[in-house]
Coordinates of C-alpha atoms in Angstrom, one line a residue:
M27 CA 6.8 -10.2 9.2
E28 CA 7.6 -13.1 7.8
Y29 CA 5.7 -14.1 4.2
G30 CA 7.7 -17.0 2.7
V31 CA 5.5 -16.5 -0.5
T32 CA 8.9 -17.2 -2.9
D33 CA 12.5 -17.7 -2.6
D34 CA 13.0 -14.6 -5.1
P35 CA 15.9 -12.2 -4.5
G36 CA 13.6 -9.6 -4.5
E37 CA 11.4 -10.7 -1.5
D38 CA 13.1 -9.2 1.1
A39 CA 13.1 -5.6 -1.0
C40 CA 9.4 -6.4 -1.3
T41 CA 8.8 -7.2 2.1
R42 CA 10.3 -4.2 3.4
L43 CA 8.4 -1.6 1.2
I44 CA 5.3 -3.9 2.2
E45 CA 5.8 -3.2 6.1
E46 CA 6.9 0.4 5.3
C47 CA 4.1 0.9 3.6
L48 CA 1.6 -0.2 6.0
A49 CA 3.4 1.4 9.0
A50 CA 2.8 4.8 6.8
A51 CA -0.8 3.9 6.1
K52 CA -1.7 2.7 9.6
R53 CA -0.1 6.3 11.0
L54 CA -2.2 8.1 8.2
L55 CA -5.4 6.3 9.3
E56 CA -5.0 7.3 12.7
E57 CA -4.6 10.7 12.0
E58 CA -6.6 11.3 9.5
G59 CA -9.3 8.4 9.2
Q60 CA -8.0 7.8 5.9
F61 CA -5.6 8.4 2.9
R62 CA -5.0 8.8 -1.1
P63 CA -2.7 6.2 -2.8
F64 CA 1.3 6.7 -2.5
A65 CA 4.3 5.1 -3.2
L66 CA 7.5 4.2 -1.7
T67 CA 10.9 3.4 -3.9
L68 CA 13.8 1.7 -2.9
D69 CA 17.0 2.4 -4.5
A70 CA 20.2 0.7 -5.5
G71 CA 21.6 2.0 -2.0
G72 CA 18.7 1.2 0.1
D73 CA 17.2 4.1 0.6
T74 CA 13.4 4.8 0.5
E75 CA 11.6 7.8 -1.0
I76 CA 8.0 8.3 -0.6
V77 CA 6.2 9.7 -3.9
M78 CA 3.1 10.9 -3.9
P79 CA 0.2 11.3 -7.1
E80 CA 0.2 14.8 -8.6
A81 CA -2.8 16.5 -7.5
A82 CA -4.8 17.0 -10.3
D83 CA -7.6 19.3 -11.1
G84 CA -10.5 19.2 -8.6
D85 CA -8.3 16.9 -6.4
G86 CA -8.6 13.4 -8.5
S87 CA -9.9 10.1 -7.7
S88 CA -7.8 7.6 -6.2
E89 CA -7.5 5.6 -9.5
Q90 CA -6.6 8.5 -11.1
D91 CA -3.9 8.4 -8.4
L92 CA -3.1 4.8 -9.1
E93 CA -2.3 5.1 -12.1
A94 CA -0.1 8.3 -12.4
L95 CA 1.7 6.4 -9.4
R96 CA 2.0 3.7 -11.7
A97 CA 3.3 5.8 -14.7
D98 CA 5.4 7.7 -12.8
L99 CA 7.4 4.6 -11.0
G100 CA 7.4 2.9 -14.3
T101 CA 9.2 5.5 -16.2
E102 CA 11.6 5.5 -13.0
A103 CA 12.1 1.8 -13.4
A104 CA 12.8 2.1 -17.2
A105 CA 15.5 4.8 -16.6
G106 CA 17.0 2.6 -14.0
A107 CA 16.3 5.3 -11.2
I108 CA 14.5 2.7 -8.5
G109 CA 15.4 -1.3 -7.8
A110 CA 11.8 -1.8 -6.0
A111 CA 8.5 0.4 -5.5
A112 CA 5.6 0.1 -3.7
I113 CA 1.9 1.6 -4.2
A114 CA -0.2 1.8 -1.1
I115 CA -4.0 2.3 -1.6
N116 CA -7.0 2.4 0.6
A117 CA -9.8 0.4 -0.4
W118 CA -12.6 -2.1 0.6
I119 CA -12.2 -5.9 0.4
H120 CA -16.0 -8.0 -0.3
A121 CA -16.2 -11.5 1.4
P122 CA -15.7 -14.2 -0.9
D123 CA -19.2 -14.9 -1.1
R124 CA -20.0 -11.0 -1.2
S125 CA -22.3 -10.8 1.6
S126 CA -19.8 -7.8 3.0
R127 CA -16.8 -5.8 2.8
R128 CA -13.8 -4.6 4.7
D129 CA -11.4 -1.7 4.9
A130 CA -8.3 -2.9 3.8
V131 CA -4.9 -1.3 3.3
I132 CA -3.6 -3.1 -0.2
V133 CA 0.3 -2.6 -1.3
F134 CA 1.4 -3.4 -4.7
A135 CA 5.3 -4.1 -4.4
E136 CA 7.4 -5.0 -7.1
H137 CA 11.1 -5.8 -7.6
A138 CA 13.5 -4.9 -10.6
G139 CA 14.1 -9.0 -10.8
G140 CA 10.6 -9.8 -11.8
L141 CA 9.0 -10.4 -8.3
S142 CA 5.5 -8.8 -7.9
L143 CA 3.4 -9.2 -4.5
Q144 CA 0.0 -8.1 -3.3
A145 CA -0.3 -7.4 0.4
N146 CA -4.2 -6.8 1.7
Q147 CA -4.3 -5.9 5.4
I148 CA -7.8 -5.6 6.8
Y149 CA -8.2 -3.3 9.5
D150 CA -11.1 -1.9 12.0
I151 CA -11.0 1.5 12.3
E152 CA -12.8 3.6 15.7
E153 CA -13.3 7.3 15.9
R154 CA -12.3 8.1 19.4
R155 CA -14.0 10.5 21.6
G156 CA -13.0 13.4 23.5
D157 CA -9.6 15.3 22.5
V158 CA -7.4 11.8 22.1
V159 CA -4.4 11.5 19.7
P160 CA -4.7 10.2 17.8
P161 CA -7.9 10.4 17.2
H162 CA -8.6 7.3 15.5
A163 CA -8.2 3.6 16.7
V164 CA -6.4 1.3 13.6
T165 CA -6.9 -2.6 14.9
W166 CA -4.8 -4.9 11.9
Q167 CA -6.7 -8.0 11.5
E168 CA -5.6 -10.9 8.7
L169 CA -3.1 -10.1 6.8
T170 CA -2.9 -12.0 3.0
V171 CA 0.4 -11.8 0.7
D172 CA 0.0 -13.1 -3.0
V173 CA 2.2 -13.3 -6.3
I174 CA 0.8 -10.7 -9.0
E175 CA 1.5 -9.8 -12.4
P176 CA 4.1 -7.1 -12.7
S177 CA 3.2 -3.1 -13.4
I178 CA 5.3 -1.4 -12.8
F179 CA 8.5 -3.2 -14.2
A180 CA 6.5 -5.2 -16.9
A181 CA 8.6 -3.1 -19.2
R182 CA 11.6 -3.9 -18.2

């Protein structure tokens, strides 16, 4: 997957995390039909680790999960424990004319060097009938990637 958004040295790490987040999100959508926000981190050795938000009382909301992940990753970033991170959320994106909304996986990927990207992967999901595994069919549609302001490595 070539984005070509920037010549920033952090682009390879961000691209890798976006791709891995999208692959994990697709598996979760196919198996469960939905997912709660999650994150992937990349350390200096190139190893990735999945990070799930702490379960809040009453399971919390996706917005609470997102803020908890940003805070946890910000702490790790400030300590120098991670070189890049990405957060994936399941959301709706409105059409430009606000006439409709579409399902999307949104991935916020950031590198310690300052690059911050947002990938919006539109998808269609269909529940399969019978004992078919996985129970949901997910079809990726258009993907957009934009440079955004950092929120995890901002304090560094």
